[in-house]
Coordinates of C-alpha atoms in Angstrom, one line a residue:
X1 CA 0.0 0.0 0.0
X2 CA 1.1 3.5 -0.8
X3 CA 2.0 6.2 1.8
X4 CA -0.4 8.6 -0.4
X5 CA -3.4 6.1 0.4
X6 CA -2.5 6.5 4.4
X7 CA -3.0 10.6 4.4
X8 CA -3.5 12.8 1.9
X9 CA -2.8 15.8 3.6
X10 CA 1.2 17.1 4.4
X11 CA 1.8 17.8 8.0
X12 CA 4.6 20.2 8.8
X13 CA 7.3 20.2 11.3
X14 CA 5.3 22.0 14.6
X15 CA 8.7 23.1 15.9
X16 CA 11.7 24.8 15.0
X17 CA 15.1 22.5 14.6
X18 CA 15.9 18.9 14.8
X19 CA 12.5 17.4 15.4
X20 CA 12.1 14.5 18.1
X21 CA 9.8 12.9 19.3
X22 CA 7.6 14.4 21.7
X23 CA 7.9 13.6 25.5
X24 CA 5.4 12.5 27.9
X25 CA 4.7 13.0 31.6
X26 CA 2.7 9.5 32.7
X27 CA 2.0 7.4 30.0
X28 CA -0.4 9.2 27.4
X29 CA 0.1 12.8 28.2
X30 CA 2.1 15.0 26.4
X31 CA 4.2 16.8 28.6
X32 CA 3.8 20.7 30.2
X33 CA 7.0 20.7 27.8
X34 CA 5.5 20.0 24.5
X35 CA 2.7 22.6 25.1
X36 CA 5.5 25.3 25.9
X37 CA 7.1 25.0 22.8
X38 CA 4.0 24.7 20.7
X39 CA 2.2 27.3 22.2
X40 CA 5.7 30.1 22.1
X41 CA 6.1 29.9 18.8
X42 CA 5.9 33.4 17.4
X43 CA 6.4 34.8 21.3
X44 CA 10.5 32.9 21.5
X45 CA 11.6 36.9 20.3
X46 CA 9.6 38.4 23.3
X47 CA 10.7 35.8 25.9
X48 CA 14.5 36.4 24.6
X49 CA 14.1 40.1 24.7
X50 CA 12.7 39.6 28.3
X51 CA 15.7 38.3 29.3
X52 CA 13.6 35.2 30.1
X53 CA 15.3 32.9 27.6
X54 CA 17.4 31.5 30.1
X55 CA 14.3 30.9 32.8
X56 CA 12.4 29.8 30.1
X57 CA 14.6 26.7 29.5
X58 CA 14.6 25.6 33.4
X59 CA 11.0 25.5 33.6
X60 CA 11.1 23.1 30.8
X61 CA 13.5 21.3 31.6
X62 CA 11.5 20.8 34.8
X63 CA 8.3 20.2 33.4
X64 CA 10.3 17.5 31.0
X65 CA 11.0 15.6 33.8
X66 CA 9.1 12.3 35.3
X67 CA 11.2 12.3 38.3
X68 CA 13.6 14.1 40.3
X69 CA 14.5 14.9 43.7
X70 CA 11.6 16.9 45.3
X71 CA 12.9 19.5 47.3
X72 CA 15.5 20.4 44.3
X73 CA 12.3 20.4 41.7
X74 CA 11.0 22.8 43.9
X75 CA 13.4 25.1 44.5
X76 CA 14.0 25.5 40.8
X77 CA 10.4 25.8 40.1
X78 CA 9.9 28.6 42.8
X79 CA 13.2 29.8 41.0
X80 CA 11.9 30.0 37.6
X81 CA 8.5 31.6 38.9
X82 CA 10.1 34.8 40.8
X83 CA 12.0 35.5 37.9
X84 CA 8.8 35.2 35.4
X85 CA 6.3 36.8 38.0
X86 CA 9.3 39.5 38.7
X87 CA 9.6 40.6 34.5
X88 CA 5.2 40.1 33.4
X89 CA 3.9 41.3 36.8
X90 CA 2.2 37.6 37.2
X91 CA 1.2 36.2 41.2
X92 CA 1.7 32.9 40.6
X93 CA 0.3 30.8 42.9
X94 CA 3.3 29.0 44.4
X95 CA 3.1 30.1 48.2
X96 CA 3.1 26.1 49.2
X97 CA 6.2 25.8 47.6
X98 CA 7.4 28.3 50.1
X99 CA 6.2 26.4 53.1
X100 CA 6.9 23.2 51.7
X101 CA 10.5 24.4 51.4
X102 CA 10.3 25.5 54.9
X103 CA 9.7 22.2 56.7
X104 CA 5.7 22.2 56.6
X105 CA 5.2 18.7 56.4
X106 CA 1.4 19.5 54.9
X107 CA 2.5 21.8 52.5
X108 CA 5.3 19.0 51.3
X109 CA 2.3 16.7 51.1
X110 CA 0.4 18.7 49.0
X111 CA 3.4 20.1 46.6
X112 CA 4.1 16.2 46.2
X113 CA 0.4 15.7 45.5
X114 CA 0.2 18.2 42.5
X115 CA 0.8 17.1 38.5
X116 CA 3.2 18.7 36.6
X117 CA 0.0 20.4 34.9
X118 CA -1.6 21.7 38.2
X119 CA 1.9 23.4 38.7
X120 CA 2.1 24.9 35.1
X121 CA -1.3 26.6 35.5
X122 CA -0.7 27.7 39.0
X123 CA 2.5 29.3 38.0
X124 CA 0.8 31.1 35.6
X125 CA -1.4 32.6 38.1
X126 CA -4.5 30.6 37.8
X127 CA -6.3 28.6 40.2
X128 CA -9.4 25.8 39.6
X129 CA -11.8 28.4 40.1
X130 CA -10.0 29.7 36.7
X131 CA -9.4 26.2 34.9
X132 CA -11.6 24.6 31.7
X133 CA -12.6 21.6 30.9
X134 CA -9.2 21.1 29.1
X135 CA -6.9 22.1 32.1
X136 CA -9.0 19.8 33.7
X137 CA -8.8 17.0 31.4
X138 CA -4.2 17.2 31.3
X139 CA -4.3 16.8 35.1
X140 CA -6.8 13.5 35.0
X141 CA -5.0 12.0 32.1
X142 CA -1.4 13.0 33.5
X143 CA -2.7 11.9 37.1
X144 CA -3.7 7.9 35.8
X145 CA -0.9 8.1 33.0
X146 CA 1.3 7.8 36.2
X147 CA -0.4 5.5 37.9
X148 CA -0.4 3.5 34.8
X149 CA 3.3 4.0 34.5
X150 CA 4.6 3.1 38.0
X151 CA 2.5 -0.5 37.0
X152 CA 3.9 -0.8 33.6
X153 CA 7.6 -0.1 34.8
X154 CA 7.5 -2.9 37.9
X155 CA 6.5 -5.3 35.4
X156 CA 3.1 -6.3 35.8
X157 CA 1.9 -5.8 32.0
X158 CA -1.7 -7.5 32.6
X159 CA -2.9 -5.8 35.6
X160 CA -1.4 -2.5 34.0
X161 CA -3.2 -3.4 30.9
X162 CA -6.7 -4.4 33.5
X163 CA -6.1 -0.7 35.1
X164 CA -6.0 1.5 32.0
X165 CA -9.5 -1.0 30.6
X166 CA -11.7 0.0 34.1
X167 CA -10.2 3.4 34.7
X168 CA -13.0 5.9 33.7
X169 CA -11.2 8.1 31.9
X170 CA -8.1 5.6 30.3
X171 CA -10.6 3.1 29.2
X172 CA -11.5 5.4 26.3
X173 CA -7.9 4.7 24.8
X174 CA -8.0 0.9 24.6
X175 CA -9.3 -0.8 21.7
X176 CA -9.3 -5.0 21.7
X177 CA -6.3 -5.0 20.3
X178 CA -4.5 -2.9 22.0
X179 CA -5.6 -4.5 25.2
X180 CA -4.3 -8.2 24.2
X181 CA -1.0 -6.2 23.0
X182 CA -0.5 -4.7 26.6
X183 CA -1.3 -8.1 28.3
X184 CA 1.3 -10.1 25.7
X185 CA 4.3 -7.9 26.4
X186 CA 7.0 -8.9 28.3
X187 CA 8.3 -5.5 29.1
X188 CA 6.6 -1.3 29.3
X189 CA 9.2 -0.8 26.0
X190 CA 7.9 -3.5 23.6
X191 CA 5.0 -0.8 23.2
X192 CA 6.6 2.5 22.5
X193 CA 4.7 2.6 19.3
X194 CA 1.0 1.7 20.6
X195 CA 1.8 3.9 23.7
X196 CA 2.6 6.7 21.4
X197 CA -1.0 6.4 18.7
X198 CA -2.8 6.2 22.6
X199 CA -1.2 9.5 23.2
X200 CA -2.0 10.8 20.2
X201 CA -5.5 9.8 20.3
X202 CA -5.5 11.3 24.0
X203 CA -4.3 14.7 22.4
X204 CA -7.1 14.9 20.6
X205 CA -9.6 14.2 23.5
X206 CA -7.7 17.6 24.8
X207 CA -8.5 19.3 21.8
X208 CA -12.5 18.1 22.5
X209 CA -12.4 19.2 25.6
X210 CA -11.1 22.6 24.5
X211 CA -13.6 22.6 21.7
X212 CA -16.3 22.0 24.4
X213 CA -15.5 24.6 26.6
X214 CA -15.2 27.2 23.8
X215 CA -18.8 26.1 22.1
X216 CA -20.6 26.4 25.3
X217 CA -23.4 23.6 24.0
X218 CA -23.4 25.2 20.7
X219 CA -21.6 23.4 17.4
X220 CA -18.1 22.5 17.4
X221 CA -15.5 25.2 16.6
X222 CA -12.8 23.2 16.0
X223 CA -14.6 20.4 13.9
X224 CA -13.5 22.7 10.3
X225 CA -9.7 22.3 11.1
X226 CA -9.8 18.7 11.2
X227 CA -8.5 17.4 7.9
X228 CA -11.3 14.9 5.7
X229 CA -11.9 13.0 2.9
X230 CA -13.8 15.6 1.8
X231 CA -11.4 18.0 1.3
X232 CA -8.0 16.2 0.0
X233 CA -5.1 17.4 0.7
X234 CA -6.1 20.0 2.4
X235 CA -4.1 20.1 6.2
X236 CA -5.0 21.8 9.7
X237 CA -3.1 25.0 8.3
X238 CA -4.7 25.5 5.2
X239 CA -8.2 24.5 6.8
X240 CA -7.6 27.4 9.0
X241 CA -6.6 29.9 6.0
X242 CA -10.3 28.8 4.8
X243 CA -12.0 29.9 8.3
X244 CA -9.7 32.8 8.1
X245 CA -10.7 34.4 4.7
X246 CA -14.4 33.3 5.7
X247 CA -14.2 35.1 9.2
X248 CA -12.9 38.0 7.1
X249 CA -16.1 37.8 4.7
X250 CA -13.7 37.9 1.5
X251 CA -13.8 35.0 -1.2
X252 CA -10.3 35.2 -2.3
X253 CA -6.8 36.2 -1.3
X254 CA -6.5 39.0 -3.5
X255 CA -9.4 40.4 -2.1
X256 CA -8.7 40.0 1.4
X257 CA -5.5 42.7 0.5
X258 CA -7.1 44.7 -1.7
X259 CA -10.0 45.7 0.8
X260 CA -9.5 48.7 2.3
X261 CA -8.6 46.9 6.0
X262 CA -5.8 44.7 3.8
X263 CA -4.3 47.2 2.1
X264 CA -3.6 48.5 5.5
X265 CA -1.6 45.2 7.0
X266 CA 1.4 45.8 5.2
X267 CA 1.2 42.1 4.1
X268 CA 2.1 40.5 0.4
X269 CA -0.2 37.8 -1.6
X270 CA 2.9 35.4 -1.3
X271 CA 2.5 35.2 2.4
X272 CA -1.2 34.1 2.6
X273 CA -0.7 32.0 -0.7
X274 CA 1.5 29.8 1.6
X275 CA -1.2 30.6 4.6
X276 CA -3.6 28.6 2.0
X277 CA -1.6 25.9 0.6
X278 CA -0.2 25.0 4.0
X279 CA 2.9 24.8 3.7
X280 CA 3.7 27.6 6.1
X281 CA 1.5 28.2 9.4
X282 CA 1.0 31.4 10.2
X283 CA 3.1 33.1 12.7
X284 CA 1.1 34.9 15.5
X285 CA 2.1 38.2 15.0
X286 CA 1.6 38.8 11.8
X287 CA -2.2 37.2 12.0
X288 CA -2.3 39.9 14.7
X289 CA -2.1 42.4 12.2
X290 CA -4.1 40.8 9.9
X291 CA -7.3 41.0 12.5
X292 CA -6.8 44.2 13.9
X293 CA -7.1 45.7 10.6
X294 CA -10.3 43.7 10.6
X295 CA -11.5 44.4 13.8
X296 CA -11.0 41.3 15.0
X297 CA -8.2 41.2 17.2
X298 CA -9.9 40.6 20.4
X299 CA -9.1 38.1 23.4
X300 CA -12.7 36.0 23.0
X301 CA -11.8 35.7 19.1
X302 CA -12.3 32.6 18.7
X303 CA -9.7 32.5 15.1
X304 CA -7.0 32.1 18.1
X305 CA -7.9 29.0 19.6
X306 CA -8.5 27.4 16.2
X307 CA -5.1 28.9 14.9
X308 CA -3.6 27.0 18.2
X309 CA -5.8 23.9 17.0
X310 CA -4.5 23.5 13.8
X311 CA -1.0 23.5 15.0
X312 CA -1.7 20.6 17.6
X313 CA -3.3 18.9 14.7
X314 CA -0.2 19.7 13.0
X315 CA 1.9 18.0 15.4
X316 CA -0.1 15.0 16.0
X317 CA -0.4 14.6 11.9
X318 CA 3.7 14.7 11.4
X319 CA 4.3 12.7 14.4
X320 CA 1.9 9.8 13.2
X321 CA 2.9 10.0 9.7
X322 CA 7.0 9.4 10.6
X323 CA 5.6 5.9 12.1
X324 CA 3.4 5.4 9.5
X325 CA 6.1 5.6 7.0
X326 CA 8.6 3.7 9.6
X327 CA 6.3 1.1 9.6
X328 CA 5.9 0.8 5.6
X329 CA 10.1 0.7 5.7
X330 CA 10.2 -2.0 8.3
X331 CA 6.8 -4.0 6.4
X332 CA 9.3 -6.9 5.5
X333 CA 11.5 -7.2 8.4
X334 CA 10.9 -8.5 12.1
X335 CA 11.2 -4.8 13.4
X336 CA 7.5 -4.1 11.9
X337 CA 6.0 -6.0 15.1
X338 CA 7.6 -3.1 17.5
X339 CA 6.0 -0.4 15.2
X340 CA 2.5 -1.7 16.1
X341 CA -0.3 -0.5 15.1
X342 CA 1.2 1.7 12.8
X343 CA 1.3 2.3 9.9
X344 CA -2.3 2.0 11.2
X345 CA -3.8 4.6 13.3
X346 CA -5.0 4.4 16.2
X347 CA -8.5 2.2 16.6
X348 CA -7.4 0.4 12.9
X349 CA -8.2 3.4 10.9
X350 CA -6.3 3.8 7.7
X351 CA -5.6 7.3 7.6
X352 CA -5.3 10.7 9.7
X353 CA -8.9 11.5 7.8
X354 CA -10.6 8.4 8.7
X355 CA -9.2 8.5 12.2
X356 CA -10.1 12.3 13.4
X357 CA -13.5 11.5 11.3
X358 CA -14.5 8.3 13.8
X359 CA -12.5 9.8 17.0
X360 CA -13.0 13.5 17.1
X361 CA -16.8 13.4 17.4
X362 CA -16.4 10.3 20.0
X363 CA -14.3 12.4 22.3
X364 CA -16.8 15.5 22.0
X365 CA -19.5 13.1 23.1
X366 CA -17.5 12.2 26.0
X367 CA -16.5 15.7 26.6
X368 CA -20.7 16.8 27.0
X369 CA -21.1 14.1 29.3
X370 CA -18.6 13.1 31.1
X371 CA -16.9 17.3 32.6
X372 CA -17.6 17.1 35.9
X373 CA -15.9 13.2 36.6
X374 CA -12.9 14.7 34.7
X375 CA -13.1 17.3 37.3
X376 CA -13.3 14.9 39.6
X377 CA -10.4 12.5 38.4
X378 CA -8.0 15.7 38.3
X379 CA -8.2 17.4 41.6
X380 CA -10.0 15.2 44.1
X381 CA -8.4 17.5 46.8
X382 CA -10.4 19.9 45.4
X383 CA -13.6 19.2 46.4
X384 CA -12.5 18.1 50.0
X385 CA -10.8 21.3 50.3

């Protein structure tokens, strides 16, 4: 089978450099990390020009990390957290860290307690009051992710395999075969590759849950980035341009610039022509232009959470199609059984398409009914508080 016949859309590198693969905290969860970098693209200039560069790369590297020593984690996060609060006038909500440090054996507790998640939004001065369904969502699936972990790592494939089937929220990753794969292995490495399409399907729960919160029981927002069979060849980037130039009620790129607000921006047909074809994402500052001569720049807009949308689809699409073309290379040899499922995605579907077309709506679903046990699953301190 070809690789055209797996994807017809091209995903593009999501970060700058050497590309890797993308770390995880617990088993399924993409770490605090990954989110930094895909979520400062476009503000790297500002955080340099800060002086926060340096800062920037402790916190993660600490967020990168599954474990370390805790008092020493601390210290460097409270670190990192003066020096951010000291330069964008944030209060991050770290005072624990501060007690902890000082001997307070409940504070410890607690500091231990929190997720790498629940840290990255408190240090960004936000609380659970402040926290969405998605924020919500990283902590439970970071939380069992762990749990799931600590089982795999001692050894005990079965009853790890068992714990991720009955947990309410892990379940929702296992298909058949990936439970009799989990059960089979001898050892947590054997499945690097399946452990890898359940966090990919995981991301895109996140992305539900995001879309969710943003719709507020209206139609999904996010639903037009996804990439379908539809619309070949079309990826998350140049689905956006489309929302983009519909947003801006123009019906072609020359018009967009030729309109009295584009002729304003500054900007050239060759950018958005890229925009469109999706072979460059946009870079947030310039789209800032872009709706401000619009009108559009505003914080509720919601053209920025689908332009953050289409670069996690972005990165999941590039991730999956490096194993699904690993797995075409290896389709002869004995290696093929360690890329399993690929070049399948995940839940046996054939292609990116097929597999955002079954899974995406599924995880919506979930998302409608299931936002206050994810609440639940994440902070159960919370509600005892």
């Amino acid at each position: 089978m070809s690789k055209k016949a797996r994807s017809n859309a091209v995903f593009h590198t999501p970060f700058e450099g050497k590309p890797a693969p993308p770390s995880r905290v617990g088993l399924f969860a993409f770490s605090p990390d990954v989110h930094l970098k895909l979520y400062s693209v476009g503000t790297q200039r500002e955080i340099t020009t800060l002086g926060l560069a340096a800062a920037w790369k402790r916190l993660t590297r600490f967020l990168r990390k599954e474990r370390q020593d805790e008092v020493k984690g601390m210290r460097l996060m409270a670190g990192v957290l003066e020096e951010f609060s000291a330069k964008l006038g944030g209060q991050p909500q770290w005072e624990e860290f501060n007690r902890a440090l000082a001997g307070d054996a409940a504070a410890k507790a607690k500091v231990e307690e929190r997720s790498r998640f629940e840290w990255l939004f408190r240090g960004f001065d936000t609380g659970p009051e402040d926290w969405r369904e998605h924020h919500f969502y990283l902590i439970a699936l970071e939380r069992a992710g762990i749990t799931a972990l600590h089982m795999g790592l001692a050894g005990d494939l079965p009853s790890t395999a068992d714990y991720i089937a009955t947990h309410p929220l892990l379940k929702h990753l296992l298909w058949p075969e990936a439970y009799e794969a989990f059960r089979r292995a001898s050892q947590l490495d054997d499945l690097r590759a399946l452990i890898f399409a359940m966090s990919v399907d995981a991301h895109l729960g996140y992305l539900a849950a995001w879309d969710v919160q943003l719709a507020a029981g209206g139609d999904s927002v996010f639903s037009c980035m996804m990439p379908s069979s539809t619309r070949p060849g079309r990826n998350p980037t140049s689905l956006f341009y489309d929302e983009l130039q519909r947003r801006l009620g123009k019906d072609s790129i020359g018009r967009v610039l030729s309109s009295f607000e584009g002729s304003r921006t500054g900007l050239d047909q060759s950018t958005l022509n890229r925009w469109s074809a999706g072979t460059h994402s946009p870079d947030l500052a310039t789209l800032h232009v872009l709706l401000d001569a619009y009108g559009l720049k505003r914080s509720d807009e919601l053209l920025y959470p689908q332009f953050w949308c289409a670069k996690n689809l972005n990165m999941l699409g590039h991730y999956a199609q490096r194993l699904v073309d690993a797995a075409h290379l290896a389709a002869d040899s004995p290696e093929v059984v360690k890329i399993w499922p690929w070049p399948d995605y995940p839940f046996g579907h054939k292609s990116f398409e097929a597999w955002v077309a079954d899974r995406y709506p599924y995880w919506l679903a979930y998302h409608r009914e299931h936002g206050e046990e994810v609440k639940a699953l994440a902070l159960p301190q919370v509600n005892a508080a």
